[in-house]
Amino acid sequence: MSASREADSAGHRLASGGPAPRVHGDRRGWTRGVLGLALVLPPLLVLAFLVILPAISAVVTTLTPAADAVPAAPLANYAEVLGTRILRTGIVFTVIVTLVAVAAVFCLSYPLALYLRFVRTRMAALLGVLFMVPLFVPVVIASFAMITFLVGHGLVSTVLYHLGIERFPRLVYNATGIVLTEVWVSIPFAVLILGAGLQAIDDALIDSARDVGAGPLRTFLAIILPLNAAPTMITLTLLFIAIFGSFTIPYLVGGNAPQMLGVTMTSYLTQYLRRTESATLAVIAFMIASVVGVVYVASVSRRERAAP
Amino acid sequence: MHAAWFVAVAGLRRALGIGALLALAAFILGPLATLLVWAFAGTWLFPNLVPEFSLKWWVYVLSNADVGKAIRMSVLSAPTATLLSALICIPAAYAFARLEFPGRRLLLLSFLSANAFPKIGLYVSIATLFYRLNLMDTFAGVVLIQLVNTLLFMIWIPTGTFRGININLEEAARDVGAGPLRTFFQITLPIALPGLIVAALFAFIAAFDEAQGSLIVGTPNHITMPVLMYALVLSYPQPVGAVFSVLLSLPSVILLLATQRYLRAGYLAAGYSL
């Protein structure tokens, strides 16, 4: 027993605080395995009940044809939803707004993350605090704040009016408003993930690239970008899924038509009481996001495997 | 220093100079500043740069019965969800960090699945399930919706924290005869506490600020503060929404200030370097 404990602890020391080493064949390892599974079971059950089961339930609901449908085609609900022009327009609108917003967040966040990683000035420290502010503002408040800021007689128009500019495109209650607010809300999240990845890049690598004569652009393209590939993929996919599945921002800041899927889904569910159509839209959203989600899980699991 | 070289030559310094800092500050702080001014404005007519200040909307909001009900609902549900989450997730996080069992890595990754679904689609699906289980418009339903938003924080941040603790300390306690429970409560837990506090803080904020799922599941009788915000934004004068926004931000701001010494970049990054 004590020998096994010692071997065990030596293993732990080698792993230096990493996950417990595999202990095969002895009774203690087996008990620990059962204990481990027992401890992780409760949150897994919650996850199964609140994520997996609803998702399956939604798919089953949408594949079950309505009682009065003759003949009962299994994909009738999907045919009906995709045959409705306004819903088709909504899906396309959602994808386009999401892609534009993801691109905008990314183009703002990557330079910011690079700057915070490589510059140690007071201005950088200030930026490092400033960019985190939206993280602590609930999305409902962020949307409302954005409205008061951008609306016809809001602060932006007032300032522009005093600068002599009276005609400019509408900034809110349309796609522009949605994109601006999504960007506002998403910046901290993107900078944090990208920054965590950049932090993990060894300074020595960058120094040695410079020593062999690589220019900054080359250093970025050849060293930083590939080494930060996994966090970049994670950022892009999480941004896509989060913005694609958003409701609050398009509901409050968006226009009446076309609407993003999140708004349509919710009004079908709570106002028109058409649960099946709503669930069908949800499953369609799952399918579009799952293509992106696969990339996400693959990137994360590659990183988890690489971790010590 | 390579850093200065990198930025100076890349031209990043120019691109992200003072101008960019000001633009970013205006973009990030502008909306919040406008909101704050509105909260103390009696009337604010275009194109005046400054409103007439007044506290009359505070009286209006605070004497509103719906507001009182929503505050009670939020104050009851968010701590319940956070506590439940801590109870089930912290032991699990310890297991993920320290015990070896089949499927450990895969199960840990499965907690990302909530993030792999578009949120609103997930809530609509949960609603179709809750209709069958009679959980719509119940306190339990709202708590469950908040709970699903806390899981990731409560699993991943504590797992990272427990992993970061030197196992030698635990082994030493065991070697001098402490049982596993005593070791956990007297050695592991105190060292892990800052990380666990950060996790609980994020879980609470996630639960307290949850709006879209609670709107679907809690309407019409279980309205939390963020859900009431939708109605205030859409059908009341602007100062009402602004005053309520300040009220809604208070718990998060107070908690952040109280726990700011724990909020070192390390723990925050741990939650995000998924």
GROMACS .gro file of C-alpha atoms in nm, chain A residues 6-211:
model
  206
    6GLU     CA    1   0.488   0.643  -0.311
    7ALA     CA    2   0.488   0.541  -0.673
    8ASP     CA    3   0.167   0.729  -0.715
    9SER     CA    4   0.303   1.046  -0.561
   10ALA     CA    5   0.621   1.023  -0.768
   11GLY     CA    6   0.399   1.006  -1.071
   12HIS     CA    7   0.220   1.314  -0.953
   13ARG     CA    8   0.546   1.497  -0.906
   14LEU     CA    9   0.647   1.415  -1.259
   15ALA     CA   10   0.315   1.543  -1.380
   16SER     CA   11   0.376   1.854  -1.166
   17GLY     CA   12   0.021   1.935  -1.082
   18GLY     CA   13  -0.122   1.794  -1.402
   19PRO     CA   14  -0.406   1.543  -1.416
   20ALA     CA   15  -0.366   1.226  -1.215
   21PRO     CA   16  -0.162   0.958  -1.391
   22ARG     CA   17  -0.332   0.641  -1.504
   23VAL     CA   18  -0.332   0.378  -1.232
   24HIS     CA   19  -0.437   0.052  -1.388
   25GLY     CA   20  -0.512  -0.277  -1.227
   26ASP     CA   21  -0.502  -0.190  -0.859
   27ARG     CA   22  -0.807  -0.158  -0.643
   28ARG     CA   23  -0.733   0.200  -0.540
   29GLY     CA   24  -0.729   0.324  -0.898
   30TRP     CA   25  -1.058   0.151  -0.959
   31THR     CA   26  -1.225   0.309  -0.655
   32ARG     CA   27  -1.093   0.648  -0.757
   33GLY     CA   28  -1.236   0.594  -1.103
   34VAL     CA   29  -1.581   0.515  -0.965
   35LEU     CA   30  -1.558   0.809  -0.723
   36GLY     CA   31  -1.459   1.038  -1.010
   37LEU     CA   32  -1.754   0.930  -1.222
   38ALA     CA   33  -1.991   0.968  -0.926
   39LEU     CA   34  -1.868   1.321  -0.863
   40VAL     CA   35  -1.907   1.438  -1.221
   41LEU     CA   36  -2.246   1.274  -1.266
   42PRO     CA   37  -2.472   1.550  -1.116
   43PRO     CA   38  -2.363   1.834  -1.347
   44LEU     CA   39  -2.364   1.594  -1.640
   45LEU     CA   40  -2.725   1.504  -1.562
   46VAL     CA   41  -2.818   1.874  -1.556
   47LEU     CA   42  -2.642   1.915  -1.889
   48ALA     CA   43  -2.823   1.615  -2.035
   49PHE     CA   44  -3.160   1.741  -1.909
   50LEU     CA   45  -3.114   2.102  -2.022
   51VAL     CA   46  -2.914   2.069  -2.343
   52ILE     CA   47  -2.912   1.721  -2.490
   53LEU     CA   48  -3.270   1.620  -2.408
   54PRO     CA   49  -3.428   1.948  -2.532
   55ALA     CA   50  -3.227   1.929  -2.853
   56ILE     CA   51  -3.342   1.572  -2.916
   57SER     CA   52  -3.697   1.662  -2.814
   58ALA     CA   53  -3.699   1.951  -3.063
   59VAL     CA   54  -3.577   1.728  -3.346
   60VAL     CA   55  -3.841   1.463  -3.264
   61THR     CA   56  -4.118   1.726  -3.243
   62THR     CA   57  -4.031   1.870  -3.580
   63LEU     CA   58  -4.013   1.530  -3.747
   64THR     CA   59  -4.359   1.438  -3.618
   65PRO     CA   60  -4.615   1.559  -3.872
   66ALA     CA   61  -4.922   1.744  -3.750
   67ALA     CA   62  -5.222   1.520  -3.673
   68ASP     CA   63  -5.431   1.661  -3.958
   69ALA     CA   64  -5.156   1.640  -4.217
   70VAL     CA   65  -5.252   1.410  -4.506
   71PRO     CA   66  -5.037   1.251  -4.629
   72ALA     CA   67  -4.798   1.259  -4.336
   73ALA     CA   68  -4.458   1.344  -4.482
   74PRO     CA   69  -4.175   1.328  -4.227
   75LEU     CA   70  -4.012   1.651  -4.338
   76ALA     CA   71  -4.340   1.842  -4.387
   77ASN     CA   72  -4.253   2.096  -4.114
   78TYR     CA   73  -3.920   2.176  -4.275
   79ALA     CA   74  -4.077   2.204  -4.621
   80GLU     CA   75  -4.335   2.445  -4.482
   81VAL     CA   76  -4.084   2.663  -4.298
   82LEU     CA   77  -3.836   2.673  -4.586
   83GLY     CA   78  -4.123   2.736  -4.828
   84THR     CA   79  -4.221   3.054  -4.644
   85ARG     CA   80  -4.047   3.341  -4.820
   86ILE     CA   81  -4.022   3.567  -4.516
   87LEU     CA   82  -3.853   3.291  -4.314
   88ARG     CA   83  -3.609   3.215  -4.597
   89THR     CA   84  -3.520   3.585  -4.613
   90GLY     CA   85  -3.477   3.583  -4.235
   91ILE     CA   86  -3.232   3.292  -4.248
   92VAL     CA   87  -3.021   3.459  -4.517
   93PHE     CA   88  -3.035   3.794  -4.332
   94THR     CA   89  -2.922   3.625  -4.009
   95VAL     CA   90  -2.626   3.454  -4.177
   96ILE     CA   91  -2.513   3.779  -4.348
   97VAL     CA   92  -2.546   3.997  -4.036
   98THR     CA   93  -2.361   3.732  -3.834
   99LEU     CA   94  -2.074   3.707  -4.083
  100VAL     CA   95  -2.036   4.087  -4.103
  101ALA     CA   96  -2.041   4.120  -3.724
  102VAL     CA   97  -1.791   3.835  -3.675
  103ALA     CA   98  -1.556   3.992  -3.931
  104ALA     CA   99  -1.587   4.334  -3.764
  105VAL     CA  100  -1.522   4.197  -3.414
  106PHE     CA  101  -1.227   3.997  -3.539
  107CYS     CA  102  -1.066   4.290  -3.725
  108LEU     CA  103  -1.092   4.505  -3.411
  109SER     CA  104  -0.993   4.238  -3.160
  110TYR     CA  105  -0.687   4.079  -3.318
  111PRO     CA  106  -0.484   4.403  -3.339
  112LEU     CA  107  -0.600   4.492  -2.989
  113ALA     CA  108  -0.494   4.150  -2.852
  114LEU     CA  109  -0.155   4.181  -3.028
  115TYR     CA  110  -0.109   4.530  -2.890
  116LEU     CA  111  -0.190   4.423  -2.534
  117ARG     CA  112   0.047   4.126  -2.566
  118PHE     CA  113   0.351   4.308  -2.701
  119VAL     CA  114   0.330   4.660  -2.561
  120ARG     CA  115   0.394   4.751  -2.198
  121THR     CA  116   0.307   5.120  -2.180
  122ARG     CA  117   0.061   5.310  -1.964
  123MET     CA  118  -0.168   5.347  -2.262
  124ALA     CA  119  -0.167   4.970  -2.309
  125ALA     CA  120  -0.255   4.923  -1.943
  126LEU     CA  121  -0.542   5.168  -1.986
  127LEU     CA  122  -0.666   4.985  -2.295
  128GLY     CA  123  -0.636   4.657  -2.105
  129VAL     CA  124  -0.895   4.780  -1.856
  130LEU     CA  125  -1.112   4.966  -2.105
  131PHE     CA  126  -1.176   4.677  -2.342
  132MET     CA  127  -1.311   4.461  -2.057
  133VAL     CA  128  -1.592   4.699  -1.961
  134PRO     CA  129  -1.862   4.545  -2.186
  135LEU     CA  130  -1.796   4.205  -2.027
  136PHE     CA  131  -1.971   4.323  -1.713
  137VAL     CA  132  -2.267   4.490  -1.879
  138PRO     CA  133  -2.576   4.272  -1.931
  139VAL     CA  134  -2.677   4.246  -2.296
  140VAL     CA  135  -3.018   4.405  -2.227
  141ILE     CA  136  -2.851   4.712  -2.081
  142ALA     CA  137  -2.589   4.720  -2.357
  143SER     CA  138  -2.864   4.717  -2.622
  144PHE     CA  139  -3.057   4.995  -2.448
  145ALA     CA  140  -2.740   5.202  -2.398
  146MET     CA  141  -2.659   5.160  -2.766
  147ILE     CA  142  -3.010   5.282  -2.858
  148THR     CA  143  -2.979   5.596  -2.647
  149PHE     CA  144  -2.635   5.653  -2.800
  150LEU     CA  145  -2.722   5.600  -3.166
  151VAL     CA  146  -3.092   5.688  -3.194
  152GLY     CA  147  -3.219   5.979  -3.409
  153HIS     CA  148  -3.192   6.238  -3.131
  154GLY     CA  149  -2.929   6.053  -2.928
  155LEU     CA  150  -2.580   6.156  -2.826
  156VAL     CA  151  -2.413   6.075  -3.159
  157SER     CA  152  -2.666   6.279  -3.359
  158THR     CA  153  -2.640   6.564  -3.109
  159VAL     CA  154  -2.262   6.577  -3.134
  160LEU     CA  155  -2.274   6.548  -3.515
  161TYR     CA  156  -2.538   6.825  -3.524
  162HIS     CA  157  -2.308   7.057  -3.331
  163LEU     CA  158  -2.030   6.968  -3.575
  164GLY     CA  159  -2.260   7.076  -3.858
  165ILE     CA  160  -2.344   6.727  -3.986
  166GLU     CA  161  -2.719   6.680  -4.008
  167ARG     CA  162  -2.759   6.408  -4.270
  168PHE     CA  163  -2.613   6.062  -4.210
  169PRO     CA  164  -2.742   5.705  -4.246
  170ARG     CA  165  -2.964   5.572  -3.970
  171LEU     CA  166  -2.755   5.390  -3.709
  172VAL     CA  167  -3.015   5.199  -3.513
  173TYR     CA  168  -3.330   4.988  -3.568
  174ASN     CA  169  -3.159   4.824  -3.866
  175ALA     CA  170  -2.871   4.587  -3.950
  176THR     CA  171  -2.613   4.860  -3.876
  177GLY     CA  172  -2.742   4.889  -3.521
  178ILE     CA  173  -2.731   4.510  -3.474
  179VAL     CA  174  -2.372   4.486  -3.599
  180LEU     CA  175  -2.251   4.783  -3.389
  181THR     CA  176  -2.408   4.642  -3.073
  182GLU     CA  177  -2.285   4.286  -3.136
  183VAL     CA  178  -1.935   4.429  -3.182
  184TRP     CA  179  -1.962   4.629  -2.858
  185VAL     CA  180  -2.073   4.323  -2.663
  186SER     CA  181  -1.824   4.076  -2.818
  187ILE     CA  182  -1.494   4.268  -2.807
  188PRO     CA  183  -1.383   4.163  -2.453
  189PHE     CA  184  -1.465   3.801  -2.515
  190ALA     CA  185  -1.268   3.789  -2.843
  191VAL     CA  186  -0.970   3.982  -2.705
  192LEU     CA  187  -0.954   3.757  -2.396
  193ILE     CA  188  -0.946   3.430  -2.591
  194LEU     CA  189  -0.707   3.562  -2.857
  195GLY     CA  190  -0.493   3.722  -2.586
  196ALA     CA  191  -0.474   3.399  -2.383
  197GLY     CA  192  -0.346   3.225  -2.696
  198LEU     CA  193  -0.090   3.499  -2.771
  199GLN     CA  194   0.028   3.489  -2.410
  200ALA     CA  195   0.120   3.123  -2.455
  201ILE     CA  196   0.362   3.202  -2.741
  202ASP     CA  197   0.719   3.195  -2.615
  203ASP     CA  198   0.903   3.528  -2.650
  204ALA     CA  199   1.215   3.331  -2.743
  205LEU     CA  200   1.049   3.212  -3.064
  206ILE     CA  201   0.978   3.568  -3.171
  207ASP     CA  202   1.329   3.680  -3.074
  208SER     CA  203   1.488   3.397  -3.270
  209ALA     CA  204   1.276   3.476  -3.575
  210ARG     CA  205   1.408   3.831  -3.557
  211ASP     CA  206   1.763   3.703  -3.509
   0.00000   0.00000   0.00000
